[in-house]
CSV table of C-alpha atoms and ligand atoms in Angstrom, one decimal:
chain,number,residue,atom,x,y,z
A,1,MET,CA,132.6,234.5,213.7
A,2,LYS,CA,134.7,235.2,210.6
A,3,ILE,CA,135.8,232.0,208.7
A,4,CYS,CA,138.0,231.9,205.6
A,5,ILE,CA,137.6,228.9,203.2
A,6,CYS,CA,140.8,228.2,201.4
A,7,GLY,CA,142.2,225.4,199.3
A,8,LYS,CA,143.7,224.3,196.0
A,9,GLY,CA,142.1,225.5,192.8
A,10,GLY,CA,138.9,223.5,192.0
A,11,SER,CA,138.9,221.6,195.3
A,12,GLY,CA,135.4,222.9,196.1
A,13,LYS,CA,135.9,226.1,198.1
A,14,THR,CA,132.8,227.8,196.6
A,15,THR,CA,130.7,224.7,197.0
A,16,ILE,CA,131.8,224.3,200.7
A,17,VAL,CA,131.1,228.0,201.4
A,18,THR,CA,127.6,227.6,199.9
A,19,LEU,CA,126.9,224.4,202.0
A,20,MET,CA,128.3,226.1,205.1
A,21,ALA,CA,126.1,229.2,204.6
A,22,ASP,CA,123.1,226.9,204.4
A,23,ALA,CA,124.1,224.9,207.5
A,24,PHE,CA,124.7,228.0,209.6
A,25,GLY,CA,121.5,229.5,208.4
A,26,LYS,CA,119.6,226.4,209.5
A,27,HIS,CA,121.0,227.0,213.0
A,28,GLY,CA,119.6,230.5,213.2
A,29,LYS,CA,122.8,232.4,212.3
A,30,SER,CA,122.7,235.4,210.1
A,31,VAL,CA,125.2,234.6,207.4
A,32,THR,CA,127.2,236.9,205.1
A,33,VAL,CA,129.3,235.5,202.3
A,34,LEU,CA,132.3,237.6,201.1
A,35,ASP,CA,133.3,236.7,197.6
A,36,SER,CA,137.1,237.3,197.7
A,37,ASP,CA,137.9,235.5,194.4
A,38,GLU,CA,138.8,238.0,191.7
A,39,SER,CA,138.3,235.5,188.9
A,40,ASN,CA,135.2,233.3,189.3
A,41,SER,CA,131.8,234.9,189.2
A,42,GLY,CA,129.3,232.1,189.9
A,43,LEU,CA,128.9,232.4,193.6
A,44,PHE,CA,125.8,234.5,193.4
A,45,TRP,CA,123.8,231.8,191.4
A,46,MET,CA,125.2,229.0,193.6
A,47,LEU,CA,123.7,230.8,196.6
A,48,GLY,CA,120.4,231.3,194.7
A,49,PHE,CA,120.7,235.1,194.1
A,50,GLU,CA,119.7,236.6,190.7
A,51,LYS,CA,122.6,238.9,190.5
A,52,ALA,CA,125.9,239.8,192.2
A,53,PRO,CA,126.1,243.0,194.2
A,54,LEU,CA,128.2,245.9,193.1
A,55,PRO,CA,131.8,245.2,194.3
A,56,LEU,CA,133.0,246.8,197.5
A,57,MET,CA,136.0,248.1,195.4
A,58,GLU,CA,133.5,250.6,193.8
A,59,SER,CA,132.5,252.0,197.2
A,60,LEU,CA,136.1,253.1,197.5
A,61,GLY,CA,136.2,254.9,194.2
A,62,GLY,CA,137.2,251.9,192.0
A,63,LYS,CA,140.3,249.9,191.4
A,64,ARG,CA,142.3,252.8,190.0
A,65,LYS,CA,141.6,254.9,193.2
A,66,VAL,CA,142.6,252.0,195.4
A,67,GLN,CA,145.8,251.6,193.4
A,68,GLU,CA,146.6,255.3,193.9
A,69,LYS,CA,146.2,254.9,197.6
A,70,MET,CA,148.5,251.9,197.6
A,71,ILE,CA,151.2,253.7,195.6
A,72,ALA,CA,151.0,256.5,198.2
A,73,GLY,CA,151.3,253.9,200.9
A,74,PHE,CA,154.4,252.3,199.2
A,75,SER,CA,156.0,255.7,198.9
A,76,ARG,CA,155.6,256.2,202.6
A,77,GLY,CA,157.4,252.9,203.1
A,78,GLN,CA,154.3,250.9,204.1
A,79,GLY,CA,154.0,247.2,203.1
A,80,GLU,CA,150.7,245.9,201.6
A,81,PRO,CA,149.6,244.3,204.9
A,82,GLU,CA,149.7,247.6,206.8
A,83,MET,CA,147.9,249.7,204.2
A,84,ALA,CA,144.7,251.6,205.2
A,85,ILE,CA,142.3,252.1,202.3
A,86,TRP,CA,138.9,252.5,204.1
A,87,GLU,CA,138.4,255.8,205.9
A,88,GLY,CA,136.6,255.9,209.3
A,89,GLY,CA,136.3,253.4,212.1
A,90,ALA,CA,134.6,250.0,212.4
A,91,LEU,CA,132.2,248.7,209.8
A,92,SER,CA,129.0,246.7,210.4
A,93,MET,CA,127.0,244.7,207.8
A,94,ALA,CA,124.0,246.9,208.5
A,95,SER,CA,126.1,250.1,207.6
A,96,LEU,CA,126.9,248.9,204.0
A,97,PRO,CA,124.9,250.8,201.4
A,98,SER,CA,122.3,248.5,199.8
A,99,GLN,CA,123.9,248.4,196.3
A,100,TYR,CA,126.9,246.6,197.7
A,101,VAL,CA,124.8,243.7,199.2
A,102,VAL,CA,122.3,241.3,197.8
A,103,GLN,CA,120.3,239.5,200.5
A,104,ARG,CA,117.3,237.5,201.6
A,105,GLU,CA,116.2,236.3,205.0
A,106,GLY,CA,119.3,235.3,207.0
A,107,LEU,CA,121.8,235.4,204.0
A,108,ALA,CA,123.8,238.2,202.4
A,109,LEU,CA,126.4,238.3,199.7
A,110,ILE,CA,129.1,240.9,199.2
A,111,THR,CA,132.0,240.9,196.8
A,112,VAL,CA,135.4,242.5,196.7
A,113,GLY,CA,135.9,243.0,193.0
A,114,LYS,CA,136.7,241.1,189.8
A,115,ILE,CA,139.3,241.3,187.0
A,116,TYR,CA,137.2,242.5,184.0
A,117,GLN,CA,139.7,243.4,181.3
A,118,ALA,CA,143.0,242.2,179.8
A,119,LEU,CA,145.9,244.4,180.8
A,120,GLU,CA,144.0,246.0,183.7
A,121,GLY,CA,146.8,245.1,186.2
A,122,CYS,CA,147.1,242.7,189.1
A,123,ALA,CA,144.6,241.7,191.7
A,124,CYS,CA,146.6,243.3,194.6
A,125,PRO,CA,144.0,246.0,195.2
A,126,MET,CA,141.3,243.3,195.8
A,127,GLY,CA,143.6,241.7,198.4
A,128,VAL,CA,144.1,245.0,200.2
A,129,VAL,CA,140.3,245.7,200.2
A,130,ALA,CA,139.5,242.2,201.5
A,131,ARG,CA,142.1,242.3,204.2
A,132,GLU,CA,141.0,245.7,205.5
A,133,PHE,CA,137.3,244.9,205.3
A,134,LEU,CA,137.8,241.7,207.3
A,135,LYS,CA,139.8,243.7,209.9
A,136,LYS,CA,137.2,246.5,210.2
A,137,VAL,CA,133.9,244.7,210.0
A,138,GLU,CA,132.4,243.9,213.4
A,139,LEU,CA,129.9,241.1,213.8
A,140,GLY,CA,127.1,240.5,216.3
A,141,PRO,CA,127.1,237.2,218.3
A,142,ASP,CA,124.7,235.6,215.8
A,143,GLU,CA,126.4,236.8,212.7
A,144,VAL,CA,128.8,234.6,210.6
A,145,LEU,CA,131.0,235.8,207.8
A,146,LEU,CA,132.2,233.2,205.4
A,147,VAL,CA,135.0,234.2,203.0
A,148,ASP,CA,135.3,232.4,199.6
A,149,MET,CA,139.0,232.8,198.9
A,150,ASP,CA,140.8,232.6,195.5
A,151,ALA,CA,142.7,229.4,194.8
A,152,GLY,CA,146.1,228.8,196.3
A,153,ILE,CA,148.1,230.7,198.9
A,154,GLU,CA,148.8,234.2,197.5
A,155,HIS,CA,146.2,235.6,199.9
A,156,PHE,CA,148.3,234.5,202.9
A,157,GLY,CA,151.1,236.7,201.6
A,158,ARG,CA,148.7,239.7,201.9
A,159,GLY,CA,147.7,238.8,205.4
A,160,ILE,CA,144.0,238.5,204.6
A,161,GLU,CA,143.6,235.7,207.2
A,162,ALA,CA,145.1,237.8,210.0
A,163,SER,CA,141.7,239.0,211.4
A,164,VAL,CA,139.6,236.0,210.9
A,165,ASP,CA,138.6,233.6,213.7
A,166,ALA,CA,139.1,230.4,211.8
A,167,VAL,CA,140.7,229.1,208.6
A,168,VAL,CA,139.2,226.0,206.9
A,169,CYS,CA,141.0,224.2,204.1
A,170,VAL,CA,139.1,222.2,201.5
A,171,VAL,CA,141.0,219.1,200.4
A,172,GLU,CA,140.1,217.0,197.4
A,173,PRO,CA,141.5,213.5,196.9
A,174,SER,CA,145.0,214.4,195.6
A,175,LEU,CA,148.4,214.5,197.2
A,176,GLU,CA,148.8,218.1,195.9
A,177,SER,CA,145.7,219.1,197.8
A,178,VAL,CA,147.0,217.4,201.0
A,179,SER,CA,150.4,219.1,200.8
A,180,LEU,CA,148.7,222.5,200.3
A,181,ALA,CA,146.5,221.9,203.4
A,182,HIS,CA,149.7,221.3,205.4
A,183,LYS,CA,151.2,224.5,204.0
A,184,MET,CA,148.1,226.4,204.7
A,185,LYS,CA,148.1,225.2,208.3
A,186,GLU,CA,151.6,226.5,208.7
A,187,LEU,CA,150.9,229.8,207.0
A,188,THR,CA,147.7,230.3,209.1
A,189,GLY,CA,149.9,230.0,212.2
A,190,SER,CA,152.4,232.5,211.0
A,191,VAL,CA,149.7,235.2,210.4
A,192,GLY,CA,148.4,234.6,214.0
A,193,ALA,CA,145.0,233.0,213.0
A,194,ALA,CA,143.5,229.7,214.0
A,195,PHE,CA,143.6,226.8,211.6
A,196,GLN,CA,140.3,225.0,212.2
A,197,GLY,CA,141.0,222.0,209.9
A,198,ALA,CA,140.4,220.3,206.6
A,199,VAL,CA,137.1,219.5,205.0
A,200,LEU,CA,137.5,216.5,202.7
A,201,ASN,CA,135.5,217.0,199.6
A,202,LYS,CA,134.5,215.1,196.4
A,203,VAL,CA,135.3,211.8,198.2
A,204,THR,CA,134.1,208.8,196.2
A,205,SER,CA,134.7,205.8,198.5
A,206,LEU,CA,135.5,204.9,202.1
A,207,ALA,CA,139.0,203.6,201.0
A,208,GLN,CA,139.7,207.0,199.5
A,209,GLU,CA,138.5,208.8,202.7
A,210,ALA,CA,140.8,206.5,204.8
A,211,SER,CA,143.8,207.2,202.6
A,212,LEU,CA,143.2,210.9,202.5
A,213,SER,CA,142.7,211.0,206.3
A,214,GLU,CA,145.9,209.0,206.9
A,215,LYS,CA,147.9,211.4,204.8
A,216,LEU,CA,146.5,214.5,206.6
A,217,GLN,CA,146.9,212.9,210.0
A,218,SER,CA,150.6,212.1,209.3
A,219,LEU,CA,151.0,215.9,208.7
A,220,ASN,CA,149.1,216.8,211.8
A,221,VAL,CA,146.3,218.5,209.8
A,222,PRO,CA,143.0,218.2,211.8
A,223,ILE,CA,140.1,216.8,209.9
A,224,LEU,CA,136.6,218.4,210.3
A,225,GLY,CA,134.6,215.9,208.2
A,226,THR,CA,133.8,214.7,204.7
A,227,ILE,CA,131.6,215.9,202.0
A,228,TYR,CA,131.2,213.0,199.5
A,229,HIS,CA,131.1,213.3,195.7
A,230,HIS,CA,127.5,214.1,194.8
A,231,GLU,CA,126.2,214.1,191.2
A,232,GLN,CA,123.6,216.6,192.3
A,233,ILE,CA,126.4,219.2,192.9
A,234,VAL,CA,128.0,218.5,189.5
A,235,ALA,CA,124.6,218.9,187.9
A,236,SER,CA,123.8,222.3,189.5
A,237,CYS,CA,127.3,223.6,188.7
A,238,LEU,CA,126.9,222.5,185.1
A,239,GLU,CA,123.5,224.2,184.7
A,240,GLY,CA,124.5,227.3,186.8
A,241,LYS,CA,121.6,226.6,189.2
A,242,ALA,CA,121.3,227.3,193.0
A,243,LEU,CA,122.9,224.5,194.9
A,244,ASP,CA,120.3,222.2,196.5
A,245,PRO,CA,122.2,221.0,199.6
A,246,GLY,CA,120.5,217.5,199.7
A,247,GLN,CA,122.7,214.8,201.3
A,248,ALA,CA,125.8,217.1,201.1
A,249,GLY,CA,123.9,219.6,203.3
A,250,LEU,CA,123.4,216.9,206.0
A,251,GLU,CA,127.1,216.1,205.9
A,252,MET,CA,127.9,219.8,206.2
A,253,GLU,CA,125.4,220.3,209.0
A,254,ARG,CA,127.3,217.7,211.0
A,255,ILE,CA,130.6,219.5,210.5
A,256,VAL,CA,129.1,222.9,211.4
A,257,ARG,CA,127.3,221.6,214.6
A,258,THR,CA,130.4,219.7,215.8
A,259,HIS,CA,133.2,222.1,215.0
A,260,PHE,CA,131.6,225.5,215.0
A,261,LEU,CA,128.5,225.4,217.2
A,262,GLY,CA,130.0,223.2,220.0
A,263,ASP,CA,127.6,220.3,219.8
A,264,PRO,CA,128.9,216.9,220.7
A,265,PRO,CA,130.1,214.8,217.7
B,301,ATP,N1,131.2,217.4,196.8
B,301,ATP,C1,131.2,217.5,195.5
B,301,ATP,N2,130.7,216.5,194.7
B,301,ATP,C2,130.7,216.6,193.3
B,301,ATP,N3,131.2,217.6,192.7
B,301,ATP,C3,131.8,218.6,193.4
B,301,ATP,C4,131.8,218.6,194.8
B,301,ATP,N4,132.4,219.8,195.2
B,301,ATP,C5,132.7,220.4,194.1
B,301,ATP,N5,132.4,219.7,193.0
B,301,ATP,C6,132.6,220.1,191.6
B,301,ATP,O1,133.9,220.7,191.5
B,301,ATP,C7,133.8,221.9,190.7
B,301,ATP,C8,134.7,222.9,191.4
B,301,ATP,O2,134.0,223.3,192.6
B,301,ATP,P1,134.1,224.8,193.2
B,301,ATP,O3,133.8,225.8,192.2
B,301,ATP,O4,133.3,224.8,194.5
B,301,ATP,O5,135.7,224.8,193.5
B,301,ATP,P2,136.6,226.0,193.9
B,301,ATP,O6,137.7,225.4,194.8
B,301,ATP,O7,135.8,227.1,194.4
B,301,ATP,O8,137.2,226.4,192.5
B,301,ATP,P3,138.1,227.7,192.2
B,301,ATP,O9,139.5,227.4,192.7
B,301,ATP,O10,138.1,227.8,190.7
B,301,ATP,O11,137.5,228.8,192.9
B,301,ATP,C9,132.4,222.3,190.6
B,301,ATP,O12,132.1,222.7,189.3
B,301,ATP,C10,131.6,221.0,191.0
B,301,ATP,O13,131.1,220.4,189.8
B,302,MG,MG1,135.7,229.1,193.9
């Protein structure tokens, strides 16, 4: 199962990916997290790894090489969503060379690529690599791929969600975040993917949860569950430490069991 985690900037996408990875792992799934955010670099420590892997971009010759292939594609009249950058057929997680993966029992992390320097150009090559990787990678029945997306909706323009099984939107308590969830639901439909629903995050009270739920329901956005505001999460993010799931982990386990593993609510 391939799942994209999207949402407004700062809503908690990376935190939710980390909690989901832990919850799927507890249920015997072999989890790979794909870091598809070209800006932030803290996912590896949040997952408890000592370093990030070499970006997949490097396995394709680096960003410049991918840009050249894209320019060749444009000159043939191809749009970005049709471009082929990877040579060969299907990919599997086991086939990736070890320098592009960091892993421990049941959990692996791969990353598309980051912006490193001023004036190095846009992040379009990262989008193309992520889209094609998601299309080509084949998973076994007990494998789950979680994609930590960059903030906002630009990735929908690149069709990155087209080959995933489910899109999840993280919603924090703000109207802006609610409107974006609605927009993401519509955009998911237009790329032909399934919008699984919204995870409410950083909720501080039952009244806030009720208000947020009502707003989402009025826009027909399905709700998967709530992760409340936990000081423990703030503390690990402040110190750059691996996230200890704690109570948030139990909240996420319920979401994963009910909405992804088919257990009764
Ligand atoms: N449930 C929560 N309880 C308390 N704090 C939270 C919770 N979820 C996220 N946070 C806080 O919000 C901050 C942003 O979270 P996170 O980095 O996961 O968001 P993001 O959506 O991935 O951000 P970006 O758009 O920059 O990638 C974190 O530093 C963390 O302190
Ligand atoms: Mg993030």
